[in-house]
Short mmCIF file of C-alpha atoms in Angstrom, two decimals:
data_model
loop_
_atom_site.label_atom_id
_atom_site.label_comp_id
_atom_site.label_asym_id
_atom_site.label_seq_id
_atom_site.Cartn_x
_atom_site.Cartn_y
_atom_site.Cartn_z
CA ILE A 1 -261.06 -59.48 3.79
CA ALA A 2 -263.25 -62.56 5.06
CA ARG A 3 -265.34 -60.89 6.50
CA VAL A 4 -266.59 -58.94 3.44
CA ALA A 5 -266.35 -62.05 1.59
CA ALA A 6 -268.94 -64.25 3.62
CA GLU A 7 -271.32 -60.77 3.94
CA LEU A 8 -271.16 -60.75 -0.03
CA GLY A 9 -271.82 -64.83 -0.16
CA ILE A 10 -268.29 -65.13 -1.08
CA PHE A 11 -266.11 -68.62 -0.45
CA SER A 12 -262.76 -67.48 1.06
CA VAL A 13 -259.46 -69.32 0.84
CA ALA A 14 -256.53 -67.70 3.10
CA ILE A 15 -253.07 -69.55 2.69
CA TYR A 16 -250.31 -69.48 5.39
CA PRO A 17 -246.50 -71.04 5.78
CA ASP A 18 -246.14 -73.10 8.54
CA ASP A 19 -244.78 -70.50 10.86
CA ASP A 20 -248.08 -68.51 10.42
CA ALA A 21 -250.34 -71.70 11.03
CA THR A 22 -252.22 -70.41 14.12
CA SER A 23 -252.23 -66.44 12.56
CA LEU A 24 -256.45 -65.22 13.00
CA HIS A 25 -256.93 -64.87 9.31
CA THR A 26 -256.43 -68.78 8.91
CA LYS A 27 -259.64 -69.32 11.57
CA ARG A 28 -261.85 -66.55 9.19
CA ALA A 29 -261.75 -67.58 6.11
CA ASN A 30 -263.83 -70.92 4.72
CA ALA A 31 -260.60 -72.65 3.93
CA SER A 32 -256.99 -72.00 5.01
CA VAL A 33 -254.15 -73.50 2.82
CA LEU A 34 -250.48 -74.28 3.50
CA ILE A 35 -247.44 -73.06 1.19
CA PRO A 36 -244.22 -73.49 1.84
CA GLY A 37 -241.64 -71.74 3.39
CA VAL A 38 -241.57 -69.36 6.78
CA GLY A 39 -241.88 -65.68 6.88
CA ALA A 40 -242.43 -62.95 3.95
CA LYS A 41 -240.85 -64.63 1.65
CA ALA A 42 -243.11 -67.36 1.57
CA TYR A 43 -245.93 -64.64 0.81
CA LEU A 44 -243.76 -63.06 -1.84
CA ASP A 45 -243.91 -66.83 -3.42
CA GLN A 46 -245.65 -65.85 -6.87
CA GLU A 47 -245.99 -69.35 -7.88
CA ALA A 48 -246.72 -71.13 -4.23
CA VAL A 49 -249.91 -68.00 -4.16
CA LEU A 50 -251.23 -69.45 -7.92
CA ASN A 51 -250.84 -73.12 -7.16
CA VAL A 52 -252.96 -72.78 -4.05
CA ALA A 53 -255.66 -70.55 -6.42
CA ARG A 54 -255.30 -73.15 -9.38
CA GLU A 55 -255.98 -76.17 -6.86
CA HIS A 56 -259.26 -74.51 -5.24
CA LYS A 57 -260.41 -72.99 -8.35
CA VAL A 58 -260.48 -69.47 -6.85
CA ASP A 59 -261.89 -66.77 -9.29
CA ALA A 60 -260.14 -63.31 -7.58
CA ILE A 61 -257.34 -62.76 -5.24
CA HIS A 62 -257.07 -60.16 -2.78
CA PRO A 63 -253.59 -59.35 -1.91
CA GLY A 64 -254.26 -57.69 0.94
CA TYR A 65 -251.94 -54.45 1.76
CA GLY A 66 -247.74 -55.36 1.39
CA PHE A 67 -246.34 -59.03 0.44
CA LEU A 68 -248.00 -58.53 -3.43
CA SER A 69 -250.44 -55.92 -3.18
CA GLU A 70 -248.27 -53.73 -5.42
CA ASN A 71 -246.79 -55.89 -7.66
CA ALA A 72 -247.46 -56.07 -11.44
CA ASP A 73 -246.29 -59.00 -12.21
CA PHE A 74 -248.11 -60.90 -10.24
CA ALA A 75 -251.23 -58.83 -11.38
CA GLU A 76 -250.16 -59.99 -14.55
CA ALA A 77 -249.38 -63.28 -13.77
CA CYS A 78 -253.05 -63.53 -11.90
CA ASP A 79 -254.80 -62.23 -15.57
CA LYS A 80 -253.01 -64.98 -17.54
CA ALA A 81 -254.25 -67.59 -15.03
CA GLY A 82 -257.62 -66.40 -15.40
CA ILE A 83 -257.86 -64.91 -12.10
CA ARG A 84 -259.08 -61.92 -11.38
CA PHE A 85 -256.70 -59.44 -9.07
CA VAL A 86 -258.19 -57.27 -7.00
CA GLY A 87 -256.93 -54.15 -7.19
CA PRO A 88 -255.58 -51.88 -10.07
CA THR A 89 -254.48 -52.74 -13.67
CA ALA A 90 -250.68 -54.32 -13.79
CA SER A 91 -250.09 -51.07 -16.22
CA GLN A 92 -251.44 -48.87 -13.23
CA LEU A 93 -249.53 -50.84 -10.34
CA ARG A 94 -246.19 -50.35 -12.74
CA GLN A 95 -246.61 -47.07 -12.60
CA PHE A 96 -247.63 -46.08 -9.14
CA GLY A 97 -246.01 -48.78 -7.83
CA ASP A 98 -242.77 -46.96 -9.29
CA LYS A 99 -242.56 -43.65 -7.13
CA GLY A 100 -240.03 -42.23 -9.84
CA SER A 101 -242.92 -42.98 -12.08
CA ALA A 102 -245.77 -41.71 -10.12
CA ARG A 103 -243.41 -38.57 -9.31
CA THR A 104 -243.28 -38.00 -13.41
CA LEU A 105 -247.13 -38.55 -13.91
CA ALA A 106 -247.72 -35.83 -11.22
CA ALA A 107 -245.29 -33.28 -12.89
CA GLU A 108 -247.00 -33.38 -16.59
CA CYS A 109 -250.82 -32.92 -14.29
CA ASP A 110 -248.09 -29.55 -13.15
CA ILE A 111 -248.28 -30.75 -9.29
CA PRO A 112 -245.73 -29.56 -7.42
CA LEU A 113 -242.90 -32.04 -6.03
CA VAL A 114 -240.36 -32.53 -3.60
CA PRO A 115 -236.95 -31.61 -5.18
CA GLY A 116 -235.70 -35.47 -5.92
CA THR A 117 -234.70 -37.90 -8.35
CA ASP A 118 -236.18 -40.02 -10.72
CA GLY A 119 -236.08 -43.85 -10.64
CA ASP A 120 -233.26 -46.31 -9.56
CA THR A 121 -230.10 -44.50 -8.22
CA THR A 122 -226.79 -45.34 -7.78
CA LEU A 123 -224.95 -44.36 -4.71
CA ALA A 124 -222.90 -42.04 -6.96
CA GLU A 125 -226.24 -40.43 -8.00
CA VAL A 126 -227.20 -40.00 -4.59
CA LYS A 127 -223.61 -38.61 -3.46
CA ALA A 128 -224.08 -35.87 -5.91
CA PHE A 129 -227.41 -35.19 -4.95
CA PHE A 130 -226.45 -34.52 -1.89
CA ALA A 131 -223.44 -32.19 -3.04
CA GLN A 132 -225.70 -29.63 -3.91
CA LEU A 133 -228.07 -29.14 -1.03
CA LYS A 134 -228.08 -26.23 0.57
CA ASP A 135 -226.58 -25.41 4.21
CA GLY A 136 -228.68 -27.55 6.67
CA GLU A 137 -230.88 -29.54 4.32
CA GLN A 138 -231.27 -33.10 4.71
CA LEU A 139 -231.19 -36.21 1.99
CA LEU A 140 -234.21 -38.96 2.43
CA ILE A 141 -233.85 -42.23 0.79
CA LYS A 142 -237.00 -44.28 -0.32
CA ALA A 143 -237.74 -47.14 -1.29
CA ILE A 144 -239.37 -47.19 -5.07
CA SER A 145 -241.12 -50.10 -4.49
CA GLY A 146 -243.56 -50.79 -1.11
CA GLY A 147 -244.00 -48.53 2.15
CA GLY A 148 -244.62 -48.59 5.29
CA GLY A 149 -241.35 -46.37 5.70
CA ARG A 150 -239.16 -49.38 5.03
CA GLY A 151 -236.23 -49.15 3.02
CA MET A 152 -236.16 -45.57 3.88
CA ARG A 153 -233.62 -43.09 5.94
CA THR A 154 -232.68 -39.97 6.72
CA VAL A 155 -228.96 -38.71 5.81
CA GLU A 156 -227.70 -35.71 7.44
CA THR A 157 -223.98 -36.20 6.76
CA GLU A 158 -221.73 -37.57 3.59
CA GLY A 159 -220.39 -39.96 5.71
CA GLU A 160 -223.90 -41.86 6.76
CA LEU A 161 -224.66 -42.07 3.11
CA ALA A 162 -223.49 -45.35 1.89
CA LYS A 163 -224.21 -46.95 4.69
CA SER A 164 -227.74 -45.93 4.69
CA TYR A 165 -228.05 -46.46 1.16
CA GLY A 166 -226.71 -49.97 1.59
CA ARG A 167 -229.39 -50.88 4.57
CA CYS A 168 -232.14 -48.90 2.66
CA ARG A 169 -231.96 -51.37 -0.62
CA SER A 170 -231.51 -54.31 1.66
CA GLU A 171 -234.63 -53.65 3.74
CA SER A 172 -236.66 -52.72 -0.01
CA LYS A 173 -235.22 -56.07 -1.17
CA LEU A 174 -236.23 -58.26 1.54
CA ALA A 175 -239.80 -56.29 2.15
CA PHE A 176 -240.87 -55.60 -1.51
CA GLY A 177 -238.40 -58.13 -3.92
CA SER A 178 -237.16 -54.85 -5.23
CA ASP A 179 -234.00 -52.95 -4.27
CA ALA A 180 -234.25 -49.82 -6.23
CA VAL A 181 -234.21 -46.42 -4.42
CA TYR A 182 -234.33 -42.59 -4.92
CA VAL A 183 -234.16 -39.69 -2.72
CA GLU A 184 -235.50 -36.42 -1.93
CA THR A 185 -234.64 -33.93 -0.27
CA LEU A 186 -236.02 -33.45 3.29
CA ILE A 187 -238.75 -31.01 4.58
CA PRO A 188 -238.09 -31.30 8.08
CA VAL A 189 -241.32 -29.65 9.51
CA ALA A 190 -244.47 -30.66 7.20
CA LYS A 191 -247.62 -32.34 7.69
CA HIS A 192 -248.78 -35.54 5.87
CA ILE A 193 -252.29 -35.57 4.47
CA GLU A 194 -253.16 -38.55 1.86
CA ILE A 195 -256.76 -38.20 -0.28
CA GLN A 196 -258.63 -41.66 -0.78
CA ILE A 197 -259.42 -42.61 -4.13
CA ILE A 198 -261.55 -44.74 -5.93
CA GLY A 199 -262.31 -45.52 -9.82
CA ASP A 200 -264.00 -48.17 -11.94
CA SER A 201 -263.64 -50.00 -15.09
CA GLN A 202 -265.19 -47.47 -16.88
CA GLY A 203 -262.46 -44.99 -16.07
CA GLN A 204 -264.61 -43.00 -13.46
CA VAL A 205 -263.09 -42.19 -10.37
CA THR A 206 -264.07 -40.43 -7.21
CA HIS A 207 -262.98 -39.63 -3.54
CA LEU A 208 -263.62 -40.11 -0.20
CA TRP A 209 -262.08 -37.48 1.29
CA ASP A 210 -258.51 -36.89 3.03
CA ARG A 211 -256.50 -38.30 6.06
CA GLU A 212 -253.99 -37.12 8.00
CA CYS A 213 -251.00 -39.47 9.10
CA SER A 214 -248.76 -37.04 10.52
CA VAL A 215 -247.37 -39.31 14.22
CA GLN A 216 -244.96 -41.30 12.91
CA ARG A 217 -241.97 -42.88 14.17
CA GLN A 218 -238.79 -43.64 11.56
CA ASN A 219 -240.92 -42.66 8.99
CA GLN A 220 -243.86 -45.32 9.70
CA LYS A 221 -247.06 -44.05 11.00
CA LEU A 222 -248.38 -44.35 14.36
CA VAL A 223 -251.79 -42.47 14.62
CA GLU A 224 -253.85 -41.74 11.18
CA ILE A 225 -257.02 -39.10 11.76
CA ALA A 226 -259.67 -38.31 9.27
CA PRO A 227 -260.58 -35.82 8.07
CA SER A 228 -257.94 -33.73 9.12
CA PRO A 229 -258.41 -31.57 12.16
CA THR A 230 -256.64 -27.99 11.37
CA LEU A 231 -256.19 -28.44 6.90
CA PRO A 232 -257.75 -25.81 5.86
CA ASP A 233 -260.70 -25.84 3.39
CA ASP A 234 -259.00 -24.41 0.00
CA ILE A 235 -255.79 -26.75 1.10
CA ARG A 236 -258.19 -29.77 1.00
CA GLN A 237 -259.49 -29.13 -2.04
CA GLN A 238 -256.33 -28.54 -4.03
CA LEU A 239 -255.26 -31.68 -2.72
CA ILE A 240 -258.07 -33.69 -3.67
CA SER A 241 -258.08 -32.05 -7.20
CA ALA A 242 -254.35 -32.97 -7.66
CA ALA A 243 -255.03 -36.44 -6.61
CA MET A 244 -258.02 -36.94 -8.82
CA SER A 245 -256.34 -35.05 -11.74
CA MET A 246 -253.94 -37.79 -11.46
CA ALA A 247 -255.93 -40.41 -11.29
CA LYS A 248 -258.16 -39.20 -14.05
CA LYS A 249 -255.09 -39.13 -16.38
CA VAL A 250 -254.43 -43.25 -15.93
CA SER A 251 -258.21 -43.89 -15.40
CA PHE A 252 -257.34 -45.50 -12.37
CA GLN A 253 -259.31 -48.73 -10.73
CA GLY A 254 -259.79 -49.81 -8.06
CA LEU A 255 -258.16 -48.15 -4.92
CA GLY A 256 -255.78 -45.93 -4.19
CA THR A 257 -253.85 -43.05 -2.15
CA PHE A 258 -252.38 -40.20 -3.02
CA GLU A 259 -249.88 -38.36 -1.07
CA PHE A 260 -249.17 -35.10 -0.10
CA LEU A 261 -245.93 -33.36 2.14
CA LEU A 262 -247.84 -29.78 3.79
CA ASP A 263 -244.41 -27.69 4.03
CA GLN A 264 -245.28 -25.90 7.71
CA ARG A 265 -242.95 -23.27 6.75
CA ASN A 266 -244.80 -22.00 4.21
CA THR A 267 -248.23 -23.60 5.10
CA ASP A 268 -249.70 -22.60 1.04
CA ALA A 269 -246.65 -25.10 -0.05
CA PHE A 270 -248.00 -28.53 -0.54
CA TYR A 271 -245.77 -31.33 -2.88
CA PHE A 272 -246.83 -34.89 -3.69
CA ILE A 273 -245.06 -37.15 -2.77
CA GLU A 274 -246.14 -41.35 -4.15
CA ALA A 275 -249.42 -43.00 -4.79
CA ASN A 276 -250.00 -46.38 -3.13
CA PRO A 277 -252.27 -48.40 -5.76
CA ARG A 278 -253.99 -51.02 -2.98
CA LEU A 279 -256.10 -50.59 0.34
CA GLN A 280 -254.00 -48.97 2.88
CA VAL A 281 -253.48 -49.63 6.46
CA GLU A 282 -255.05 -46.55 7.72
CA HIS A 283 -258.16 -47.12 5.48
CA THR A 284 -260.69 -47.91 8.39
CA VAL A 285 -260.72 -44.11 9.46
CA THR A 286 -262.07 -42.95 6.01
CA GLU A 287 -264.71 -45.99 6.46
CA GLU A 288 -265.74 -44.92 9.77
CA ILE A 289 -266.64 -41.00 8.68
CA THR A 290 -268.01 -42.34 5.32
CA GLY A 291 -269.74 -45.08 6.37
CA VAL A 292 -268.14 -46.74 2.81
CA ASP A 293 -266.69 -50.46 3.30
CA LEU A 294 -263.74 -50.10 1.08
CA VAL A 295 -262.82 -53.93 1.32
CA GLN A 296 -266.19 -54.31 -0.02
CA VAL A 297 -265.63 -51.42 -2.56
CA GLN A 298 -262.71 -53.38 -3.72
CA LEU A 299 -264.33 -56.58 -4.54
CA ARG A 300 -267.33 -54.96 -6.20
CA ILE A 301 -265.41 -53.17 -8.54
CA ALA A 302 -263.05 -56.21 -9.03
CA ASN A 303 -266.70 -58.05 -10.50
CA GLY A 304 -267.51 -55.43 -12.84
CA GLU A 305 -269.60 -52.74 -10.75
CA THR A 306 -269.91 -49.27 -11.40
CA LEU A 307 -269.38 -46.21 -9.53
CA GLN A 308 -272.84 -45.31 -10.17
CA ASP A 309 -273.47 -49.10 -8.59
CA LEU A 310 -272.28 -48.13 -5.37
CA GLU A 311 -273.46 -44.78 -5.11
CA LEU A 312 -270.30 -43.28 -5.21
CA LEU A 313 -269.73 -40.78 -7.49
CA GLU A 314 -270.74 -38.04 -5.70
CA PRO A 315 -269.10 -38.27 -1.83
CA ASP A 316 -271.48 -37.65 1.14
CA LEU A 317 -269.81 -35.14 3.56
CA PRO A 318 -267.80 -36.93 6.16
CA SER A 319 -269.42 -37.09 9.31
CA GLY A 320 -267.19 -36.31 12.64
CA TYR A 321 -263.50 -37.37 13.23
CA ALA A 322 -261.90 -40.61 13.31
CA ILE A 323 -258.64 -41.71 15.00
CA GLN A 324 -256.65 -44.97 14.05
CA CYS A 325 -253.90 -45.70 16.68
CA ARG A 326 -251.57 -48.56 15.78
CA ILE A 327 -250.43 -50.77 18.71
CA ASN A 328 -247.31 -52.64 18.28
CA MET A 329 -245.12 -55.37 19.34
CA GLU A 330 -242.85 -53.15 21.34
CA THR A 331 -240.81 -52.12 24.34
CA ILE A 332 -239.65 -49.00 25.24
CA SER A 333 -236.05 -49.10 27.16
CA SER A 334 -235.02 -46.63 29.82
CA LYS A 335 -233.25 -44.43 27.40
CA HIS A 336 -236.42 -44.42 25.24
CA THR A 337 -235.63 -46.54 22.34
CA PHE A 338 -237.85 -48.77 20.89
CA LYS A 339 -237.02 -52.51 20.60
CA PRO A 340 -239.71 -55.45 19.05
CA SER A 341 -241.43 -57.63 21.73
CA GLY A 342 -243.39 -60.85 21.46
CA GLY A 343 -243.89 -64.01 22.79
CA LEU A 344 -247.34 -65.43 24.39
CA ILE A 345 -250.46 -63.48 24.53
CA SER A 346 -252.25 -64.56 27.90
CA VAL A 347 -254.63 -61.72 27.89
CA TYR A 348 -256.19 -59.84 25.04
CA GLU A 349 -259.54 -57.87 25.80
CA PRO A 350 -259.85 -55.07 23.59
CA PRO A 351 -262.10 -52.24 24.18
CA GLY A 352 -265.86 -52.17 22.85
CA GLY A 353 -268.70 -49.82 22.53
CA PRO A 354 -270.38 -47.06 20.46
CA GLY A 355 -267.79 -46.03 17.59
CA ILE A 356 -264.99 -48.48 19.24
CA ARG A 357 -263.55 -50.93 16.41
CA VAL A 358 -260.42 -53.30 16.79
CA ASP A 359 -258.90 -54.77 13.66
CA GLY A 360 -255.96 -57.23 14.74
CA PHE A 361 -254.82 -60.84 14.72
CA GLY A 362 -254.41 -61.21 18.29
CA TYR A 363 -255.91 -63.54 20.71
CA ALA A 364 -255.17 -64.80 24.31
CA GLY A 365 -253.16 -68.39 23.60
CA TYR A 366 -251.56 -66.94 19.96
CA ARG A 367 -247.56 -67.04 20.05
CA THR A 368 -246.40 -64.20 18.30
CA SER A 369 -243.58 -64.34 15.27
CA THR A 370 -240.50 -62.28 14.78
CA ARG A 371 -240.45 -62.91 11.27
CA TYR A 372 -243.02 -60.35 10.55
CA ASP A 373 -244.75 -56.66 11.31
CA SER A 374 -244.71 -55.73 14.36
CA LEU A 375 -248.18 -54.45 13.94
CA LEU A 376 -250.94 -56.50 16.53
CA ALA A 377 -253.77 -54.28 15.97
CA LYS A 378 -255.60 -51.62 15.22
CA LEU A 379 -257.64 -49.58 17.51
CA VAL A 380 -259.86 -47.49 15.93
CA VAL A 381 -262.27 -44.79 17.47
CA HIS A 382 -265.01 -42.41 15.57
CA SER A 383 -267.14 -39.77 17.03
CA ASP A 384 -269.78 -38.01 14.79
CA SER A 385 -268.89 -34.75 16.97
CA SER A 386 -267.45 -32.29 15.22
CA ASP A 387 -265.25 -31.30 18.00
CA TYR A 388 -262.16 -33.35 17.36
CA SER A 389 -261.19 -33.00 21.31
CA ARG A 390 -264.18 -35.58 21.26
CA ALA A 391 -262.44 -37.95 19.40
CA VAL A 392 -259.16 -37.66 21.11
CA SER A 393 -260.72 -38.44 24.52
CA LYS A 394 -263.10 -41.17 23.57
CA THR A 395 -259.77 -42.67 22.01
CA CYS A 396 -257.51 -41.97 25.34
CA ARG A 397 -260.33 -44.14 27.25
CA ALA A 398 -260.76 -46.99 25.06
CA LEU A 399 -256.70 -47.11 25.21
CA ALA A 400 -257.35 -47.20 28.93
CA GLU A 401 -259.66 -50.01 28.38
CA PHE A 402 -257.48 -52.51 26.19
CA ARG A 403 -256.50 -55.04 28.16
CA PHE A 404 -253.01 -56.84 27.14
CA GLU A 405 -250.84 -59.03 29.08
CA GLY A 406 -247.81 -61.46 27.91
CA PHE A 407 -245.56 -59.36 27.04
CA GLU A 408 -245.02 -55.26 26.00
CA VAL A 409 -246.79 -53.12 23.69
CA ASN A 410 -246.63 -49.74 22.91
CA ILE A 411 -250.43 -48.67 24.42
CA PRO A 412 -248.41 -46.58 27.19
CA PHE A 413 -246.51 -44.79 24.50
CA LEU A 414 -249.82 -44.07 22.40
CA SER A 415 -251.79 -43.22 25.45
CA SER A 416 -248.92 -40.57 26.45
CA LEU A 417 -248.81 -39.47 22.83
CA LEU A 418 -252.73 -38.55 22.66
CA GLU A 419 -252.84 -36.39 25.70
CA ARG A 420 -250.20 -34.08 24.16
CA PRO A 421 -251.80 -30.68 24.20
CA ASP A 422 -250.28 -30.67 20.85
CA PHE A 423 -251.87 -33.83 19.79
CA VAL A 424 -255.37 -32.43 20.94
CA ILE A 425 -255.24 -29.36 18.79
CA ASN A 426 -253.46 -31.22 16.10
CA ASP A 427 -250.24 -28.48 15.88
#
């Protein structure tokens, strides 16, 4: 964000609490300002953020992804303070930030939904929904707000319900400031496909194709691909049409991602699951296959430019394939369980070359904090070839070239994952 702001001639101000003072974003902005508190709670303090904005006379706030990026109250507070919120309108944030409300909109647009509840669901209601599941079916508890796999649990037996329900609510409250949850029937074998949507203030909406995010662990995405290598073209067009219809119905403004599950037991069946009215962590792969800087698009739309101004009304066909690997601060035990790692980074030498990009906050000499997310860097690889396996090979080479020392990260696991035959053929 700071890099794009500089390219557009915009002065940027970064904020940080005391325990994040050495993070890389504080060094990339034109100015950096301390805010009270520590950890995620500090970044969720709306008044502290607005105080900095007022003090430095900023005219726009880019919320990034996470923290306040989907908070409608914050968007309204920005508006009242005469500060532009870089993102959808407050009403759209309410509609899509609340997954129950988004499900209602999908139903109005005749888009298939995974069977589930709408709105904040009590434990008694969860138990009632679980009781009507068929033999062998499982339940998925999901936070109504936010994303990133937080506040989400799969439940196989009735005895797990109360504990999983409580954990989902507490995780959601900590990450998003809301403990509301709902439930869905688990689709056990599915592809996770999302459509990138862009809308302007004139009510015009377009798309930038699809991404596949099927490779996940504990409901958190690990590897993202654009476009999906094995998605049938007719299904791709149906998903784009579904996402566009929802976005057009509300005159969606800014960036949004509409997410779907393809039931692999029935390849013609797809379901809308949620929409994220913000920049996604995996927006990078869309940028690589389209050549469109999505953060620049956000800032220019927030400044009043239209899709015509941006020459995006009719998207060009995607070029080749892009793969993003999330490099997390994790250690893998002998029992194949993942545990958080961290400490002082002694060596940080990311790979380079044509089509190789690394977005991250690490550098040699930086000491990480356990109060923040485990994501250290995003390795993004683009291949112009129409042969998806070429992109996979290029990504494997880039992972092998990434030199990192100080503590364990999941690079060996990612390398092993990408070398699997089923990954190479996207099965």
